[in-house]
Amino acid sequence: MSIRPTLETRKAQPTLEGAGVHLHRAFGFHDPSELDPFLLFDDFRNDIPEHFLRGFPWHPHRGIETITYVLAGEVDHGDSLGNTGTLGAGDVQWMTAGSGILHQEMPRGNRQGQMHGFQLWANLPGSLKMTAPRYQDVQATEIPEIIDDDGTKVRVVVGDFWGKRGPVDGIAADPQYLDISVPPGVRKTFKVDTYRRAFAYVFAGAGVFSDASKPSGVLLEKEVMGQEVNIRDMSGDRTLVRFGTGDEVTVQAGEEGVRFLLISGAPLQEPVAWHGPIVMNTQAEIQQAIRDLRNGTFIRAAH
């Protein structure tokens, strides 16, 4: 067994998207090879309705899949396939844009005016970029939750974990998408297939993700529940942790515990041509998509 080293930790950055939605972007629109097959990850969390109610009006996508996970509030959505619906707390939507789809996502807060959710973009391989669009809404009650003896909780959104399988299926990137809560002071190890790229996104509490290159006992400044940890390596709210290769990830939860997403997927290792919500393999394909948008042929059958 080998612990994945921590290659980088960085804070998600404030960003405006859609019609003026205030969100935090952990990664996206930079180096697409960094977390291949994943392209972008946004944390749309806000308790000021004016900062999210204008939402994400009608816009196109081609060549990618999106996974939207709602924690608080609701998101009304509609698309060019005629699908409409509402995602509530704990619900997930997976959308394959494929050859082209137009859709809108309009957030609504809960009774306290709070909205919180995540959106992840996964790339499609060249062989599937022009596949037929499709989508799937998954209710919170369909997502298995596992509670371990030490109080660790894992919601299995996508993939297989601890004998359970997430209900979202058919994503080309074959990701594993876990929502993990580790109680205060607990040290926990999670297996991740060696061939996958992996990252964690901390959104509550704090923890230290073990790095094989940093021996324990270095620069100790604090104890957590009787166990010494290096608080200089503590990852807190809105922190992205990018891992190197290995087959497991280990975290030491802080005084308030830690909650994070652990996401991994098999890299495509294909060329990426990127223009906003359209991701193809070549600039010629991007230009074709723009022409299709202009002449009204963007929405079409797979070929």
PDB file of N, CA and C in Angstrom, residues 207-290:
ATOM      1  N   GLY A 207      -8.612  19.336   8.243  1.00  0.00           N
ATOM      2  CA  GLY A 207      -7.872  18.104   8.460  1.00  0.00           C
ATOM      3  C   GLY A 207      -6.518  18.170   7.800  1.00  0.00           C
ATOM      4  N   VAL A 208      -5.655  17.219   8.154  1.00  0.00           N
ATOM      5  CA  VAL A 208      -4.341  17.100   7.549  1.00  0.00           C
ATOM      6  C   VAL A 208      -4.336  15.851   6.678  1.00  0.00           C
ATOM      7  N   PHE A 209      -4.031  16.024   5.405  1.00  0.00           N
ATOM      8  CA  PHE A 209      -3.918  14.894   4.490  1.00  0.00           C
ATOM      9  C   PHE A 209      -2.459  14.458   4.481  1.00  0.00           C
ATOM     10  N   SER A 210      -2.231  13.207   4.848  1.00  0.00           N
ATOM     11  CA  SER A 210      -0.869  12.701   4.995  1.00  0.00           C
ATOM     12  C   SER A 210      -0.100  12.810   3.698  1.00  0.00           C
ATOM     13  N   ASP A 211       1.151  13.180   3.839  1.00  0.00           N
ATOM     14  CA  ASP A 211       2.054  13.280   2.699  1.00  0.00           C
ATOM     15  C   ASP A 211       3.259  12.415   3.005  1.00  0.00           C
ATOM     16  N   ALA A 212       3.467  11.403   2.181  1.00  0.00           N
ATOM     17  CA  ALA A 212       4.563  10.468   2.430  1.00  0.00           C
ATOM     18  C   ALA A 212       5.921  11.164   2.446  1.00  0.00           C
ATOM     19  N   SER A 213       6.005  12.343   1.824  1.00  0.00           N
ATOM     20  CA  SER A 213       7.293  13.041   1.763  1.00  0.00           C
ATOM     21  C   SER A 213       7.570  13.867   3.016  1.00  0.00           C
ATOM     22  N   LYS A 214       6.565  13.972   3.913  1.00  0.00           N
ATOM     23  CA  LYS A 214       6.754  14.750   5.137  1.00  0.00           C
ATOM     24  C   LYS A 214       6.583  13.838   6.340  1.00  0.00           C
ATOM     25  N   PRO A 215       7.653  13.440   6.987  1.00  0.00           N
ATOM     26  CA  PRO A 215       7.537  12.556   8.149  1.00  0.00           C
ATOM     27  C   PRO A 215       6.701  13.212   9.239  1.00  0.00           C
ATOM     28  N   SER A 216       5.941  12.399   9.951  1.00  0.00           N
ATOM     29  CA  SER A 216       5.180  12.948  11.071  1.00  0.00           C
ATOM     30  C   SER A 216       6.151  13.442  12.129  1.00  0.00           C
ATOM     31  N   GLY A 217       5.737  14.464  12.879  1.00  0.00           N
ATOM     32  CA  GLY A 217       6.606  15.003  13.906  1.00  0.00           C
ATOM     33  C   GLY A 217       7.398  16.211  13.463  1.00  0.00           C
ATOM     34  N   VAL A 218       7.223  16.655  12.202  1.00  0.00           N
ATOM     35  CA  VAL A 218       7.951  17.814  11.703  1.00  0.00           C
ATOM     36  C   VAL A 218       7.114  19.077  11.928  1.00  0.00           C
ATOM     37  N   LEU A 219       7.707  20.099  12.510  1.00  0.00           N
ATOM     38  CA  LEU A 219       7.057  21.395  12.728  1.00  0.00           C
ATOM     39  C   LEU A 219       5.718  21.247  13.449  1.00  0.00           C
ATOM     40  N   LEU A 220       5.717  20.438  14.501  1.00  0.00           N
ATOM     41  CA  LEU A 220       4.464  20.227  15.233  1.00  0.00           C
ATOM     42  C   LEU A 220       4.102  21.464  16.032  1.00  0.00           C
ATOM     43  N   GLU A 221       2.847  21.883  15.928  1.00  0.00           N
ATOM     44  CA  GLU A 221       2.423  23.070  16.638  1.00  0.00           C
ATOM     45  C   GLU A 221       1.134  22.867  17.423  1.00  0.00           C
ATOM     46  N   LYS A 222       0.496  21.722  17.267  1.00  0.00           N
ATOM     47  CA  LYS A 222      -0.804  21.557  17.894  1.00  0.00           C
ATOM     48  C   LYS A 222      -1.111  20.077  18.072  1.00  0.00           C
ATOM     49  N   GLU A 223      -1.939  19.774  19.041  1.00  0.00           N
ATOM     50  CA  GLU A 223      -2.421  18.413  19.173  1.00  0.00           C
ATOM     51  C   GLU A 223      -3.904  18.383  18.882  1.00  0.00           C
ATOM     52  N   VAL A 224      -4.349  17.337  18.188  1.00  0.00           N
ATOM     53  CA  VAL A 224      -5.765  17.154  17.895  1.00  0.00           C
ATOM     54  C   VAL A 224      -6.207  15.872  18.577  1.00  0.00           C
ATOM     55  N   MET A 225      -7.054  16.004  19.587  1.00  0.00           N
ATOM     56  CA  MET A 225      -7.578  14.850  20.310  1.00  0.00           C
ATOM     57  C   MET A 225      -6.442  13.921  20.749  1.00  0.00           C
ATOM     58  N   GLY A 226      -5.362  14.525  21.247  1.00  0.00           N
ATOM     59  CA  GLY A 226      -4.262  13.741  21.763  1.00  0.00           C
ATOM     60  C   GLY A 226      -3.267  13.277  20.721  1.00  0.00           C
ATOM     61  N   GLN A 227      -3.553  13.529  19.436  1.00  0.00           N
ATOM     62  CA  GLN A 227      -2.624  13.130  18.389  1.00  0.00           C
ATOM     63  C   GLN A 227      -1.983  14.361  17.785  1.00  0.00           C
ATOM     64  N   GLU A 228      -0.647  14.325  17.685  1.00  0.00           N
ATOM     65  CA  GLU A 228       0.069  15.473  17.158  1.00  0.00           C
ATOM     66  C   GLU A 228      -0.136  15.582  15.655  1.00  0.00           C
ATOM     67  N   VAL A 229      -0.370  16.786  15.181  1.00  0.00           N
ATOM     68  CA  VAL A 229      -0.494  17.031  13.743  1.00  0.00           C
ATOM     69  C   VAL A 229       0.249  18.310  13.406  1.00  0.00           C
ATOM     70  N   ASN A 230       0.566  18.446  12.172  1.00  0.00           N
ATOM     71  CA  ASN A 230       1.244  19.639  11.673  1.00  0.00           C
ATOM     72  C   ASN A 230       0.191  20.608  11.165  1.00  0.00           C
ATOM     73  N   ILE A 231      -0.135  21.648  11.946  1.00  0.00           N
ATOM     74  CA  ILE A 231      -1.223  22.513  11.542  1.00  0.00           C
ATOM     75  C   ILE A 231      -0.855  23.381  10.339  1.00  0.00           C
ATOM     76  N   ARG A 232       0.420  23.452  10.008  1.00  0.00           N
ATOM     77  CA  ARG A 232       0.773  24.180   8.795  1.00  0.00           C
ATOM     78  C   ARG A 232       0.264  23.453   7.553  1.00  0.00           C
ATOM     79  N   ASP A 233      -0.026  22.161   7.701  1.00  0.00           N
ATOM     80  CA  ASP A 233      -0.561  21.386   6.594  1.00  0.00           C
ATOM     81  C   ASP A 233      -2.069  21.221   6.695  1.00  0.00           C
ATOM     82  N   MET A 234      -2.705  21.894   7.660  1.00  0.00           N
ATOM     83  CA  MET A 234      -4.142  21.744   7.873  1.00  0.00           C
ATOM     84  C   MET A 234      -4.906  22.353   6.709  1.00  0.00           C
ATOM     85  N   SER A 235      -5.799  21.567   6.118  1.00  0.00           N
ATOM     86  CA  SER A 235      -6.631  22.037   5.009  1.00  0.00           C
ATOM     87  C   SER A 235      -8.021  22.340   5.541  1.00  0.00           C
ATOM     88  N   GLY A 236      -8.451  23.599   5.389  1.00  0.00           N
ATOM     89  CA  GLY A 236      -9.740  24.012   5.908  1.00  0.00           C
ATOM     90  C   GLY A 236     -10.742  24.289   4.805  1.00  0.00           C
ATOM     91  N   ASP A 237     -11.776  25.032   5.151  1.00  0.00           N
ATOM     92  CA  ASP A 237     -12.903  25.303   4.263  1.00  0.00           C
ATOM     93  C   ASP A 237     -12.447  25.849   2.905  1.00  0.00           C
ATOM     94  N   ARG A 238     -13.057  25.324   1.852  1.00  0.00           N
ATOM     95  CA  ARG A 238     -12.802  25.734   0.463  1.00  0.00           C
ATOM     96  C   ARG A 238     -11.344  25.499   0.042  1.00  0.00           C
ATOM     97  N   THR A 239     -10.788  24.381   0.453  1.00  0.00           N
ATOM     98  CA  THR A 239      -9.425  24.035   0.057  1.00  0.00           C
ATOM     99  C   THR A 239      -9.421  22.837  -0.870  1.00  0.00           C
ATOM    100  N   LEU A 240      -8.720  22.978  -1.991  1.00  0.00           N
ATOM    101  CA  LEU A 240      -8.489  21.879  -2.919  1.00  0.00           C
ATOM    102  C   LEU A 240      -7.172  21.198  -2.547  1.00  0.00           C
ATOM    103  N   VAL A 241      -7.190  19.880  -2.468  1.00  0.00           N
ATOM    104  CA  VAL A 241      -5.982  19.093  -2.210  1.00  0.00           C
ATOM    105  C   VAL A 241      -5.777  18.172  -3.407  1.00  0.00           C
ATOM    106  N   ARG A 242      -4.659  18.357  -4.093  1.00  0.00           N
ATOM    107  CA  ARG A 242      -4.364  17.552  -5.286  1.00  0.00           C
ATOM    108  C   ARG A 242      -3.311  16.513  -4.930  1.00  0.00           C
ATOM    109  N   PHE A 243      -3.611  15.259  -5.273  1.00  0.00           N
ATOM    110  CA  PHE A 243      -2.757  14.151  -4.859  1.00  0.00           C
ATOM    111  C   PHE A 243      -1.917  13.611  -6.018  1.00  0.00           C
ATOM    112  N   GLY A 244      -0.761  13.051  -5.656  1.00  0.00           N
ATOM    113  CA  GLY A 244       0.057  12.319  -6.602  1.00  0.00           C
ATOM    114  C   GLY A 244      -0.402  10.876  -6.699  1.00  0.00           C
ATOM    115  N   THR A 245       0.478   9.991  -7.155  1.00  0.00           N
ATOM    116  CA  THR A 245       0.094   8.599  -7.359  1.00  0.00           C
ATOM    117  C   THR A 245       0.209   7.795  -6.072  1.00  0.00           C
ATOM    118  N   GLY A 246      -0.573   6.743  -6.006  1.00  0.00           N
ATOM    119  CA  GLY A 246      -0.627   5.870  -4.843  1.00  0.00           C
ATOM    120  C   GLY A 246      -1.973   5.182  -4.826  1.00  0.00           C
ATOM    121  N   ASP A 247      -2.225   4.353  -3.821  1.00  0.00           N
ATOM    122  CA  ASP A 247      -3.498   3.637  -3.805  1.00  0.00           C
ATOM    123  C   ASP A 247      -4.334   3.918  -2.557  1.00  0.00           C
ATOM    124  N   GLU A 248      -3.953   4.951  -1.785  1.00  0.00           N
ATOM    125  CA  GLU A 248      -4.802   5.333  -0.664  1.00  0.00           C
ATOM    126  C   GLU A 248      -4.547   6.783  -0.273  1.00  0.00           C
ATOM    127  N   VAL A 249      -5.563   7.380   0.328  1.00  0.00           N
ATOM    128  CA  VAL A 249      -5.502   8.746   0.847  1.00  0.00           C
ATOM    129  C   VAL A 249      -5.793   8.678   2.339  1.00  0.00           C
ATOM    130  N   THR A 250      -4.942   9.339   3.130  1.00  0.00           N
ATOM    131  CA  THR A 250      -5.113   9.339   4.584  1.00  0.00           C
ATOM    132  C   THR A 250      -5.336  10.760   5.080  1.00  0.00           C
ATOM    133  N   VAL A 251      -6.323  10.917   5.976  1.00  0.00           N
ATOM    134  CA  VAL A 251      -6.615  12.226   6.546  1.00  0.00           C
ATOM    135  C   VAL A 251      -6.696  12.114   8.064  1.00  0.00           C
ATOM    136  N   GLN A 252      -6.184  13.124   8.736  1.00  0.00           N
ATOM    137  CA  GLN A 252      -6.313  13.272  10.186  1.00  0.00           C
ATOM    138  C   GLN A 252      -7.257  14.443  10.430  1.00  0.00           C
ATOM    139  N   ALA A 253      -8.442  14.152  10.967  1.00  0.00           N
ATOM    140  CA  ALA A 253      -9.430  15.199  11.183  1.00  0.00           C
ATOM    141  C   ALA A 253      -9.015  16.137  12.302  1.00  0.00           C
ATOM    142  N   GLY A 254      -9.368  17.415  12.162  1.00  0.00           N
ATOM    143  CA  GLY A 254      -9.077  18.418  13.174  1.00  0.00           C
ATOM    144  C   GLY A 254     -10.073  18.406  14.313  1.00  0.00           C
ATOM    145  N   GLU A 255     -10.034  19.470  15.123  1.00  0.00           N
ATOM    146  CA  GLU A 255     -10.847  19.544  16.351  1.00  0.00           C
ATOM    147  C   GLU A 255     -12.347  19.536  16.087  1.00  0.00           C
ATOM    148  N   GLU A 256     -12.750  20.022  14.904  1.00  0.00           N
ATOM    149  CA  GLU A 256     -14.171  20.067  14.577  1.00  0.00           C
ATOM    150  C   GLU A 256     -14.555  18.996  13.558  1.00  0.00           C
ATOM    151  N   GLY A 257     -13.648  18.054  13.325  1.00  0.00           N
ATOM    152  CA  GLY A 257     -13.891  17.080  12.277  1.00  0.00           C
ATOM    153  C   GLY A 257     -13.613  17.694  10.915  1.00  0.00           C
ATOM    154  N   VAL A 258     -13.823  16.922   9.866  1.00  0.00           N
ATOM    155  CA  VAL A 258     -13.608  17.426   8.515  1.00  0.00           C
ATOM    156  C   VAL A 258     -14.620  16.774   7.577  1.00  0.00           C
ATOM    157  N   ARG A 259     -15.138  17.567   6.655  1.00  0.00           N
ATOM    158  CA  ARG A 259     -16.022  17.048   5.616  1.00  0.00           C
ATOM    159  C   ARG A 259     -15.451  17.475   4.270  1.00  0.00           C
ATOM    160  N   PHE A 260     -15.347  16.525   3.362  1.00  0.00           N
ATOM    161  CA  PHE A 260     -14.738  16.816   2.078  1.00  0.00           C
ATOM    162  C   PHE A 260     -15.278  15.880   1.010  1.00  0.00           C
ATOM    163  N   LEU A 261     -15.149  16.301  -0.234  1.00  0.00           N
ATOM    164  CA  LEU A 261     -15.406  15.432  -1.367  1.00  0.00           C
ATOM    165  C   LEU A 261     -14.086  14.779  -1.757  1.00  0.00           C
ATOM    166  N   LEU A 262     -14.116  13.488  -2.025  1.00  0.00           N
ATOM    167  CA  LEU A 262     -12.954  12.775  -2.549  1.00  0.00           C
ATOM    168  C   LEU A 262     -13.350  12.256  -3.930  1.00  0.00           C
ATOM    169  N   ILE A 263     -12.695  12.798  -4.956  1.00  0.00           N
ATOM    170  CA  ILE A 263     -13.099  12.536  -6.335  1.00  0.00           C
ATOM    171  C   ILE A 263     -11.894  12.021  -7.119  1.00  0.00           C
ATOM    172  N   SER A 264     -12.108  10.972  -7.880  1.00  0.00           N
ATOM    173  CA  SER A 264     -11.027  10.427  -8.700  1.00  0.00           C
ATOM    174  C   SER A 264     -11.595   9.915 -10.013  1.00  0.00           C
ATOM    175  N   GLY A 265     -10.744   9.860 -11.045  1.00  0.00           N
ATOM    176  CA  GLY A 265     -11.176   9.384 -12.353  1.00  0.00           C
ATOM    177  C   GLY A 265      -9.989   9.006 -13.210  1.00  0.00           C
ATOM    178  N   ALA A 266     -10.243   8.183 -14.206  1.00  0.00           N
ATOM    179  CA  ALA A 266      -9.180   7.717 -15.098  1.00  0.00           C
ATOM    180  C   ALA A 266      -8.861   8.795 -16.134  1.00  0.00           C
ATOM    181  N   PRO A 267      -7.592   9.218 -16.245  1.00  0.00           N
ATOM    182  CA  PRO A 267      -7.244  10.266 -17.223  1.00  0.00           C
ATOM    183  C   PRO A 267      -7.466   9.802 -18.658  1.00  0.00           C
ATOM    184  N   LEU A 268      -7.915  10.748 -19.497  1.00  0.00           N
ATOM    185  CA  LEU A 268      -8.133  10.449 -20.916  1.00  0.00           C
ATOM    186  C   LEU A 268      -6.855  10.587 -21.724  1.00  0.00           C
ATOM    187  N   GLN A 269      -6.012  11.528 -21.326  1.00  0.00           N
ATOM    188  CA  GLN A 269      -4.736  11.789 -22.015  1.00  0.00           C
ATOM    189  C   GLN A 269      -4.959  12.075 -23.506  1.00  0.00           C
ATOM    190  N   GLU A 270      -5.926  12.947 -23.763  1.00  0.00           N
ATOM    191  CA  GLU A 270      -6.228  13.385 -25.126  1.00  0.00           C
ATOM    192  C   GLU A 270      -6.017  14.888 -25.239  1.00  0.00           C
ATOM    193  N   PRO A 271      -5.779  15.394 -26.453  1.00  0.00           N
ATOM    194  CA  PRO A 271      -5.668  16.847 -26.622  1.00  0.00           C
ATOM    195  C   PRO A 271      -6.983  17.532 -26.276  1.00  0.00           C
ATOM    196  N   VAL A 272      -6.867  18.741 -25.720  1.00  0.00           N
ATOM    197  CA  VAL A 272      -8.052  19.491 -25.293  1.00  0.00           C
ATOM    198  C   VAL A 272      -8.077  20.845 -25.989  1.00  0.00           C
ATOM    199  N   ALA A 273      -9.176  21.121 -26.684  1.00  0.00           N
ATOM    200  CA  ALA A 273      -9.455  22.448 -27.235  1.00  0.00           C
ATOM    201  C   ALA A 273     -10.676  22.966 -26.481  1.00  0.00           C
ATOM    202  N   TRP A 274     -10.564  24.158 -25.884  1.00  0.00           N
ATOM    203  CA  TRP A 274     -11.552  24.600 -24.904  1.00  0.00           C
ATOM    204  C   TRP A 274     -12.014  26.001 -25.245  1.00  0.00           C
ATOM    205  N   HIS A 275     -13.325  26.160 -25.344  1.00  0.00           N
ATOM    206  CA  HIS A 275     -13.917  27.480 -25.569  1.00  0.00           C
ATOM    207  C   HIS A 275     -15.144  27.592 -24.678  1.00  0.00           C
ATOM    208  N   GLY A 276     -14.956  28.142 -23.468  1.00  0.00           N
ATOM    209  CA  GLY A 276     -16.071  28.294 -22.532  1.00  0.00           C
ATOM    210  C   GLY A 276     -16.708  26.956 -22.202  1.00  0.00           C
ATOM    211  N   PRO A 277     -18.015  26.805 -22.480  1.00  0.00           N
ATOM    212  CA  PRO A 277     -18.717  25.560 -22.134  1.00  0.00           C
ATOM    213  C   PRO A 277     -18.594  24.477 -23.208  1.00  0.00           C
ATOM    214  N   ILE A 278     -17.718  24.683 -24.187  1.00  0.00           N
ATOM    215  CA  ILE A 278     -17.517  23.708 -25.261  1.00  0.00           C
ATOM    216  C   ILE A 278     -16.087  23.184 -25.177  1.00  0.00           C
ATOM    217  N   VAL A 279     -15.938  21.868 -25.074  1.00  0.00           N
ATOM    218  CA  VAL A 279     -14.616  21.257 -24.949  1.00  0.00           C
ATOM    219  C   VAL A 279     -14.498  20.134 -25.975  1.00  0.00           C
ATOM    220  N   MET A 280     -13.586  20.322 -26.934  1.00  0.00           N
ATOM    221  CA  MET A 280     -13.378  19.339 -27.985  1.00  0.00           C
ATOM    222  C   MET A 280     -11.895  18.947 -28.023  1.00  0.00           C
ATOM    223  N   ASN A 281     -11.491  18.230 -29.072  1.00  0.00           N
ATOM    224  CA  ASN A 281     -10.098  17.810 -29.196  1.00  0.00           C
ATOM    225  C   ASN A 281      -9.264  18.745 -30.062  1.00  0.00           C
ATOM    226  N   THR A 282      -9.915  19.464 -30.986  1.00  0.00           N
ATOM    227  CA  THR A 282      -9.170  20.326 -31.911  1.00  0.00           C
ATOM    228  C   THR A 282      -9.844  21.682 -32.038  1.00  0.00           C
ATOM    229  N   GLN A 283      -9.056  22.684 -32.457  1.00  0.00           N
ATOM    230  CA  GLN A 283      -9.610  24.008 -32.699  1.00  0.00           C
ATOM    231  C   GLN A 283     -10.602  23.979 -33.855  1.00  0.00           C
ATOM    232  N   ALA A 284     -10.399  23.103 -34.838  1.00  0.00           N
ATOM    233  CA  ALA A 284     -11.347  22.986 -35.945  1.00  0.00           C
ATOM    234  C   ALA A 284     -12.723  22.557 -35.438  1.00  0.00           C
ATOM    235  N   GLU A 285     -12.744  21.661 -34.445  1.00  0.00           N
ATOM    236  CA  GLU A 285     -14.022  21.224 -33.870  1.00  0.00           C
ATOM    237  C   GLU A 285     -14.670  22.350 -33.069  1.00  0.00           C
ATOM    238  N   ILE A 286     -13.858  23.164 -32.410  1.00  0.00           N
ATOM    239  CA  ILE A 286     -14.395  24.330 -31.700  1.00  0.00           C
ATOM    240  C   ILE A 286     -15.030  25.302 -32.692  1.00  0.00           C
ATOM    241  N   GLN A 287     -14.337  25.580 -33.782  1.00  0.00           N
ATOM    242  CA  GLN A 287     -14.868  26.491 -34.801  1.00  0.00           C
ATOM    243  C   GLN A 287     -16.161  25.953 -35.391  1.00  0.00           C
ATOM    244  N   GLN A 288     -16.231  24.637 -35.574  1.00  0.00           N
ATOM    245  CA  GLN A 288     -17.464  24.039 -36.094  1.00  0.00           C
ATOM    246  C   GLN A 288     -18.612  24.227 -35.105  1.00  0.00           C
ATOM    247  N   ALA A 289     -18.319  24.056 -33.817  1.00  0.00           N
ATOM    248  CA  ALA A 289     -19.354  24.237 -32.798  1.00  0.00           C
ATOM    249  C   ALA A 289     -19.868  25.671 -32.786  1.00  0.00           C
ATOM    250  N   ILE A 290     -18.960  26.636 -32.951  1.00  0.00           N
ATOM    251  CA  ILE A 290     -19.379  28.045 -32.989  1.00  0.00           C
ATOM    252  C   ILE A 290     -20.249  28.308 -34.218  1.00  0.00           C
TER     253      ILE A 290
END
